[in-house]
mmCIF file of C-alpha atoms in Angstrom:
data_model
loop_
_atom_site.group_PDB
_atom_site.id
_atom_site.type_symbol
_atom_site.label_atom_id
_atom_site.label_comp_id
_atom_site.label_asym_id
_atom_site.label_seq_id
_atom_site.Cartn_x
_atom_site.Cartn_y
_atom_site.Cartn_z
ATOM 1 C CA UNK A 1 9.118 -57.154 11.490
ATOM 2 C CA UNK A 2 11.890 -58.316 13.744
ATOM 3 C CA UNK A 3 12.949 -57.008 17.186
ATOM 4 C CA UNK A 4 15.620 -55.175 15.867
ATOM 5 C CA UNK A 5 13.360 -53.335 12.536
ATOM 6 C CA UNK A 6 10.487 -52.949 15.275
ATOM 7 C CA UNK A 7 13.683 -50.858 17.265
ATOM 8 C CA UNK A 8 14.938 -49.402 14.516
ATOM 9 C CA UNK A 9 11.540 -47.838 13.390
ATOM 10 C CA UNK A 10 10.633 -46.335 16.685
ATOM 11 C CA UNK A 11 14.243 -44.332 17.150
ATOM 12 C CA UNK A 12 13.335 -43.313 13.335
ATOM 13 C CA UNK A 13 9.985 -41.588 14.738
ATOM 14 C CA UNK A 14 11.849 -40.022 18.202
ATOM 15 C CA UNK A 15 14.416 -38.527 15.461
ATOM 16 C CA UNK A 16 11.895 -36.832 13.714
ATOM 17 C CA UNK A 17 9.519 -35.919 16.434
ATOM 18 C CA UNK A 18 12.992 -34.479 18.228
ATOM 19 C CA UNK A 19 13.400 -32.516 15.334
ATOM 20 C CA UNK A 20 10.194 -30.951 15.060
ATOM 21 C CA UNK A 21 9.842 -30.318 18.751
ATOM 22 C CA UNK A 22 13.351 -28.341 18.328
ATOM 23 C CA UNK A 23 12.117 -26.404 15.084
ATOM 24 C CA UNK A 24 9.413 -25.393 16.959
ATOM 25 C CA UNK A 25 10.693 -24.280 19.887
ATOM 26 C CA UNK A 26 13.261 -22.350 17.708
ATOM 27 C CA UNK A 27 10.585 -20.154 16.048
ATOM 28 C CA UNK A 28 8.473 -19.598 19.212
ATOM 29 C CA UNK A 29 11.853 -18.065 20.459
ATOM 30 C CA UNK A 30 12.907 -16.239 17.574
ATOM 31 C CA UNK A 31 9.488 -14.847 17.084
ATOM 32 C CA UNK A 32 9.401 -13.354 20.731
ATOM 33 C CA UNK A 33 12.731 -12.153 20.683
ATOM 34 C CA UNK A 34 12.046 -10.046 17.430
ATOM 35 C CA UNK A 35 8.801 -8.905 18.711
ATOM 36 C CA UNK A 36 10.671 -7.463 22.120
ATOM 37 C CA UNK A 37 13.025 -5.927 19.815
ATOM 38 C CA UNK A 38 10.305 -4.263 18.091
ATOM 39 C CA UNK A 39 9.009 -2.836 20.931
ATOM 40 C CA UNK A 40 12.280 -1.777 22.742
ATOM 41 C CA UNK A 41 12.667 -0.317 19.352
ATOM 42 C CA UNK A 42 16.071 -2.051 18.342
ATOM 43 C CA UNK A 43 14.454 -3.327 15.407
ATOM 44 C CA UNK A 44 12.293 -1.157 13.935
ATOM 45 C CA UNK A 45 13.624 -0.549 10.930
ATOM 46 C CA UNK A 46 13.271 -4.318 10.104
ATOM 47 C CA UNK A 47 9.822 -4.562 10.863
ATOM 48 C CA UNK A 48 8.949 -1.104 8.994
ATOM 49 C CA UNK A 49 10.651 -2.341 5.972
ATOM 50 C CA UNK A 50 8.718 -6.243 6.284
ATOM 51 C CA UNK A 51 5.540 -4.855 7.110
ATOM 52 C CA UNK A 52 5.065 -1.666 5.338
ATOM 53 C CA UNK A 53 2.834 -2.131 1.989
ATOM 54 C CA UNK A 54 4.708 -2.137 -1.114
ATOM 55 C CA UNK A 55 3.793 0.614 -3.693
ATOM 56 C CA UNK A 56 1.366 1.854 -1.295
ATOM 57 C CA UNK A 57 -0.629 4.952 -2.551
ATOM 58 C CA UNK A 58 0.833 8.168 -2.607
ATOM 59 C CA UNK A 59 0.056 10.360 0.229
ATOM 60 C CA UNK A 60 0.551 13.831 0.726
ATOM 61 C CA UNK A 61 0.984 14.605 4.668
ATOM 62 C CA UNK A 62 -2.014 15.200 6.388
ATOM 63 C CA UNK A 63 -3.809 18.782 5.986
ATOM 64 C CA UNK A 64 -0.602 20.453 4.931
ATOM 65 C CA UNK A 65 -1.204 22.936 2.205
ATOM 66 C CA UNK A 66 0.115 20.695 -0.904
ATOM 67 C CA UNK A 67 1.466 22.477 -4.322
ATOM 68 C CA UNK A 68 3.361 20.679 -7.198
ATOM 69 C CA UNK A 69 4.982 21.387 -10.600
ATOM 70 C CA UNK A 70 5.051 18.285 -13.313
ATOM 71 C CA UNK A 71 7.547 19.013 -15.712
ATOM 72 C CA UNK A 72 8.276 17.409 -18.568
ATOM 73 C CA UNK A 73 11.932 16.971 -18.700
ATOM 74 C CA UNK A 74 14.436 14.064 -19.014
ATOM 75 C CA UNK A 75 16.890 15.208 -16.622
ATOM 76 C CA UNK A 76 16.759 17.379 -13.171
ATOM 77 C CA UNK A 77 19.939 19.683 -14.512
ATOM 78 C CA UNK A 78 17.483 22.378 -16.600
ATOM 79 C CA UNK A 79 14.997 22.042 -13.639
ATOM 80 C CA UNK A 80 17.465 22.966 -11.089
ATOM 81 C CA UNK A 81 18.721 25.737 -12.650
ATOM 82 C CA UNK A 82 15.404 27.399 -14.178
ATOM 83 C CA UNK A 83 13.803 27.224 -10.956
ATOM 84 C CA UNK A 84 16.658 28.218 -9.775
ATOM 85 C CA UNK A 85 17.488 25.732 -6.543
ATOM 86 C CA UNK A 86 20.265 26.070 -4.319
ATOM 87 C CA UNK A 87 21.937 23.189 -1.810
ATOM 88 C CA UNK A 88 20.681 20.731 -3.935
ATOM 89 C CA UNK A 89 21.120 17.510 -1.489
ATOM 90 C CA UNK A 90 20.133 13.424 -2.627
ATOM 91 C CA UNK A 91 17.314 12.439 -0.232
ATOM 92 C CA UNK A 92 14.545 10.065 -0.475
ATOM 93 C CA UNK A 93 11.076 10.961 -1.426
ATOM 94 C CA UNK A 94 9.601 10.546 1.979
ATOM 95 C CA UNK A 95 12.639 12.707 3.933
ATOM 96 C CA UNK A 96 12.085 15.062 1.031
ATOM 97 C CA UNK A 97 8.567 15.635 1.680
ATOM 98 C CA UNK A 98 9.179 16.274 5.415
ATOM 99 C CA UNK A 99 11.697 18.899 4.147
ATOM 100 C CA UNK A 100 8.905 20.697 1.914
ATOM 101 C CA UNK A 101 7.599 21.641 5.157
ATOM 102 C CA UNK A 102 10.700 24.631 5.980
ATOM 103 C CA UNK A 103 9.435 26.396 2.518
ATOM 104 C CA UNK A 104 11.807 23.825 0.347
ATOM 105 C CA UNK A 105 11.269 21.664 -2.677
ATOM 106 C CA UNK A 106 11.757 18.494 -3.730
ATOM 107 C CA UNK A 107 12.750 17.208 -7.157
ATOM 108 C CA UNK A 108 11.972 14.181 -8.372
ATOM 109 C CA UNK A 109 14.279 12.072 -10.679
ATOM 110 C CA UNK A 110 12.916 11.659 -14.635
ATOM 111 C CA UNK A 111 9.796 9.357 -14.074
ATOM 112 C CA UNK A 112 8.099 8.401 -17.275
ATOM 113 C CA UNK A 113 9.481 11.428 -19.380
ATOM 114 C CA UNK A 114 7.857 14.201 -16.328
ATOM 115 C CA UNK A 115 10.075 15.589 -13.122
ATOM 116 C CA UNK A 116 7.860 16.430 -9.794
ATOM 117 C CA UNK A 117 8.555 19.285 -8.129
ATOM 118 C CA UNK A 118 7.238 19.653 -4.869
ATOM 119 C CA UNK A 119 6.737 21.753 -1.650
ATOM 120 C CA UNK A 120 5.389 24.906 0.365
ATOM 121 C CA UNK A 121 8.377 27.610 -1.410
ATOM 122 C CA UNK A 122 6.091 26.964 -4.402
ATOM 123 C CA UNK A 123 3.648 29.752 -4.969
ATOM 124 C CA UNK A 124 0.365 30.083 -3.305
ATOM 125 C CA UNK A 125 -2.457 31.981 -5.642
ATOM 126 C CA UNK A 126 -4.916 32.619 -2.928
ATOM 127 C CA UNK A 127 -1.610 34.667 -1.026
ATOM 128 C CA UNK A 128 -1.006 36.111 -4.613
ATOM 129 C CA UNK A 129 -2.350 35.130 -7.402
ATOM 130 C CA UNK A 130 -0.303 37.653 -10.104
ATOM 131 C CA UNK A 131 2.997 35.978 -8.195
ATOM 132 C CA UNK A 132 1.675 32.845 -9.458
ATOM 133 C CA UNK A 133 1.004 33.749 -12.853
ATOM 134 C CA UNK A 134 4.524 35.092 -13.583
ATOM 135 C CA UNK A 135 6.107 32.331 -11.835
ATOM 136 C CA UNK A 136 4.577 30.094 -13.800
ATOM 137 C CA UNK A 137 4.505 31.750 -17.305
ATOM 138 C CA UNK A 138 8.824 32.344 -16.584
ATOM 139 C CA UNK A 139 9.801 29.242 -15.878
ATOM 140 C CA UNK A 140 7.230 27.512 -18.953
ATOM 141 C CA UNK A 141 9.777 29.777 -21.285
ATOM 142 C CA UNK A 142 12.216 28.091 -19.947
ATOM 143 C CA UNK A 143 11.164 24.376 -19.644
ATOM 144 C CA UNK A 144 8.339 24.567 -22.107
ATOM 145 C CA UNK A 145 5.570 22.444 -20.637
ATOM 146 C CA UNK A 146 4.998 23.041 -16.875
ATOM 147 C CA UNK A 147 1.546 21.698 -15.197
ATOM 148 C CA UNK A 148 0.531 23.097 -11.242
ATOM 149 C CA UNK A 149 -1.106 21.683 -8.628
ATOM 150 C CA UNK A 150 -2.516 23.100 -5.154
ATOM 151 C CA UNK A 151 -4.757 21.600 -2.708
ATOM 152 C CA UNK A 152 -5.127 22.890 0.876
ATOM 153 C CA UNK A 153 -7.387 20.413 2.551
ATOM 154 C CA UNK A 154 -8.214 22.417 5.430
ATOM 155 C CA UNK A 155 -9.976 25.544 3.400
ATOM 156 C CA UNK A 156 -10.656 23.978 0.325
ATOM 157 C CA UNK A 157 -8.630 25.785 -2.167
ATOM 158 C CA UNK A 158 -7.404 24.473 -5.130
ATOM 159 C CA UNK A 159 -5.270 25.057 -7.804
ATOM 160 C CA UNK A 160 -4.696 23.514 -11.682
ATOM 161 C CA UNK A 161 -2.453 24.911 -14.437
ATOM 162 C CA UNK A 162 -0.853 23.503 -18.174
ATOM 163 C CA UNK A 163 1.135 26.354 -19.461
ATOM 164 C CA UNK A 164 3.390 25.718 -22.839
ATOM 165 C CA UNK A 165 6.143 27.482 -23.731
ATOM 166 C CA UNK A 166 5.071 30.344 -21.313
ATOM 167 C CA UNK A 167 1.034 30.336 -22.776
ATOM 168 C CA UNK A 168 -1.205 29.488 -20.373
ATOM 169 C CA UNK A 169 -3.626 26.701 -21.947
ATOM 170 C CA UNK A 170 -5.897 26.549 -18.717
ATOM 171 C CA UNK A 171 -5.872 27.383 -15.719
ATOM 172 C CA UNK A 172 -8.006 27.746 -12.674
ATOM 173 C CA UNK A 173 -7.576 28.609 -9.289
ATOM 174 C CA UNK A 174 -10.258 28.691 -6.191
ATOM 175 C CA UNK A 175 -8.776 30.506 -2.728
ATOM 176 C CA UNK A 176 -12.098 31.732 -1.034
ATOM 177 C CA UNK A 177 -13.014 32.881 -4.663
ATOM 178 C CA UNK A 178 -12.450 32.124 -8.230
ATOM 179 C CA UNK A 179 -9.076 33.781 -8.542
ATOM 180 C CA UNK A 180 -8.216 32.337 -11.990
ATOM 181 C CA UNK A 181 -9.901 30.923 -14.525
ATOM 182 C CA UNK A 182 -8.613 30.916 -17.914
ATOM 183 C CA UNK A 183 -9.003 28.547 -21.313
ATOM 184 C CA UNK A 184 -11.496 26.218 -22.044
ATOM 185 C CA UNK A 185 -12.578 23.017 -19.520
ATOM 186 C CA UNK A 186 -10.633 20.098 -20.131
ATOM 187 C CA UNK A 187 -12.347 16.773 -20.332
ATOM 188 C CA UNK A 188 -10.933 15.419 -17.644
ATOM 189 C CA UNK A 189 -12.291 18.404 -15.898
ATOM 190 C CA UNK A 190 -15.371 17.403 -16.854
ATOM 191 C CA UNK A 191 -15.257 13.467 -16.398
ATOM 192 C CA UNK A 192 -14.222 14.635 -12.768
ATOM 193 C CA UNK A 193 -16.566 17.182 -12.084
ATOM 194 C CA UNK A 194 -14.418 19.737 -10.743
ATOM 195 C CA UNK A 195 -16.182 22.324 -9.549
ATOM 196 C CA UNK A 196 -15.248 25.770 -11.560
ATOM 197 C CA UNK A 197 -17.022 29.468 -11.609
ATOM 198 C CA UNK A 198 -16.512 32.353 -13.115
ATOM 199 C CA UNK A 199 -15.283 35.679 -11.630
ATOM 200 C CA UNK A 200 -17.309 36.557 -8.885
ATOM 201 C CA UNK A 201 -19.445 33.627 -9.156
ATOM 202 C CA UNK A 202 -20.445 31.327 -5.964
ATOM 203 C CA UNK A 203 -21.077 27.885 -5.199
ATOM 204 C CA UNK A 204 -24.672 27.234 -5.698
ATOM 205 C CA UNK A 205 -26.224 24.913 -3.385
ATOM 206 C CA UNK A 206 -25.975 21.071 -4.532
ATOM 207 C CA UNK A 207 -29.203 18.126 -3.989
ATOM 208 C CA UNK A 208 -26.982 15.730 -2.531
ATOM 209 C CA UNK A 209 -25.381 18.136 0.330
ATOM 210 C CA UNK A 210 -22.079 18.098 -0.460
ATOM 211 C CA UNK A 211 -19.793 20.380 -0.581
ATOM 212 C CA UNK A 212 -17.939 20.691 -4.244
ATOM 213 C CA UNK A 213 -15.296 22.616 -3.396
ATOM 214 C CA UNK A 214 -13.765 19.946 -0.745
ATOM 215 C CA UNK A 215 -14.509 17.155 -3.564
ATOM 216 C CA UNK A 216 -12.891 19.434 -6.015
ATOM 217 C CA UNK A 217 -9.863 19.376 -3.962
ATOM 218 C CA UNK A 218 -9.694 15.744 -2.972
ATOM 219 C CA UNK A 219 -9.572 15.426 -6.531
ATOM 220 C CA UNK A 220 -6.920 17.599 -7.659
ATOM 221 C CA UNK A 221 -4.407 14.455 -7.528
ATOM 222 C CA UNK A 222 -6.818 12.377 -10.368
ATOM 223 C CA UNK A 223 -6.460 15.497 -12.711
ATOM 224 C CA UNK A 224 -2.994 15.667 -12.432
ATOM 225 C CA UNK A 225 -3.219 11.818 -13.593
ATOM 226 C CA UNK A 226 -5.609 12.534 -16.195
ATOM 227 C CA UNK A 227 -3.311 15.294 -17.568
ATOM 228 C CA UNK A 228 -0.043 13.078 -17.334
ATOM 229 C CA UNK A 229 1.736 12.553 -14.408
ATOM 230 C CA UNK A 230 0.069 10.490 -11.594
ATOM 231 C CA UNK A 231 2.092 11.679 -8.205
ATOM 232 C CA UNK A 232 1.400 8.327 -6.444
ATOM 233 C CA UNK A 233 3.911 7.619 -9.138
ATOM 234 C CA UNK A 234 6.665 8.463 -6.479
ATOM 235 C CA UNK A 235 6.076 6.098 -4.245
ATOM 236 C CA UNK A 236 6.272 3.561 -6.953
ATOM 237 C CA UNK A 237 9.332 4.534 -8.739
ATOM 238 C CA UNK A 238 11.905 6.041 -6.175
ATOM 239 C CA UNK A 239 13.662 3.300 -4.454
ATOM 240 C CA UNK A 240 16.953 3.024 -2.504
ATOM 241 C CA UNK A 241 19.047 3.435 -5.499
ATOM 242 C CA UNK A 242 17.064 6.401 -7.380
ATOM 243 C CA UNK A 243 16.776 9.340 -5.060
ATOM 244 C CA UNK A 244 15.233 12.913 -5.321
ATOM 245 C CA UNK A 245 16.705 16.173 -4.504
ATOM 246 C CA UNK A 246 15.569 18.674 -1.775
ATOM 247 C CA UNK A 247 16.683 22.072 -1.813
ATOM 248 C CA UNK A 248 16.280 26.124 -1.358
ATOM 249 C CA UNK A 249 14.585 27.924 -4.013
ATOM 250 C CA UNK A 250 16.935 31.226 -4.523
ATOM 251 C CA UNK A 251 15.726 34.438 -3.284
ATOM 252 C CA UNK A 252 15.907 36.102 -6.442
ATOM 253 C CA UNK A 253 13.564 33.957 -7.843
ATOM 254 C CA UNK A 254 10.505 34.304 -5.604
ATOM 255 C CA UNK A 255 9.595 37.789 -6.722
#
């Protein structure tokens, strides 16, 4: 190797050592300036969106009393109007579950055939349990087949419901006592082992010490699965570009 190739070869090497020394430097910067936006809060919408799990598991929000209708319909139009809502406004799933909390509801768009309806204007059956029933039974006529949910984590009640074309094909609801119970188990009833008992009936003591009518309610979300509409689904399907709507349900509809 001559003088000038021996040269040559050693500006070659401060080049790239330069280069990485600058690359570096770059990052270490870019990655503290970011991370003082983040906590000044100027960017944390970036870092919610880069960090937050994709298709996380649907979860309801905290010990709020949760009820839900799954509907199967291709379009929210009949929905809207059997119901009947009113101020029907576009909002994402997440802003439309904080809005359940004023006594509104939230309609999904069509996700695998099935609409979600969701929020606290729904009916409760352990605050009346007849209310329920004809809420339910009218708006089946209507839509023809309408499933219910209820779960309130924080006293254990629970609610499940398929009525078809306004018949009820089972139904059962716990609030303090069995409230409703009507057509045969289900097997997915079964493969769960939700807790059910007839009228006047009480929980009997189990071996293992716990308590089926909290497991009964943490559980409510696999039946509704099992019977056809998974409600993590929501989280997985509703995206920037295919909003819900959140509305009023009508006076003259809640009895």
């Amino acid at each position: 190797m001559t003088q000038g190739d021996e040269t040559l070869f050693w500006l070659v090497v401060a080049l790239l050592a330069t280069v990485v020394m600058f690359g570096t430097v770059c990052s270490y910067l870019l990655a503290r300036h970011l991370w003082h936006r983040r906590r000044e809060g100027g960017d944390s919408a970036f870092f919610l969106q880069s960090f937050k799990p994709q298709n996380a598991p649907f979860q309801f929000p905290g010990d709020f009393p949760c009820r839900w209708l799954a509907i199967k319909a291709l379009h929210p139009a009949p929905v809207l109007e059997a119901l009947p809502i009113a101020r029907a406004t576009p909002c994402s799933w997440e802003e439309g579950l904080a809005r359940t909390f004023n006594r509104k509801l939230f309609v999904s768009p069509p996700i695998n055939g099935w609409i979600l309806v969701l929020g606290g204007a729904l009916p409760d059956p352990a605050e009346d349990i007849d209310r329920c029933y004809l809420f339910l039974t009218g708006l089946s006529r209507k839509l023809g087949h309408v499933q219910f949910f209820n779960m309130n984590r924080t006293l254990n009640h629970h609610a499940w419901a398929i009525v078809d074309k306004g018949r009820v094909v089972r139904a059962y609801a716990w609030g303090g006592q069995t409230l409703w119970n009507e057509g045969p188990i289900t097997p997915a009833e079964i493969d769960l082992e939700l807790a059910s008992y007839d009228y006047g009936e009480s929980p009997r003591p189990r071996r293992d010490k716990q308590n089926p009518l909290a497991t009964t309610t943490e559980r409510v979300p696999q039946l509704a699965a099992r019977w056809g509409m998974d409600p993590a689904a929501l989280s997985r399907c509703l995206t920037e570009d295919r909003v819900g709507l959140a509305g009023e349900l009508r006076l003259s509809n809640q009895g």
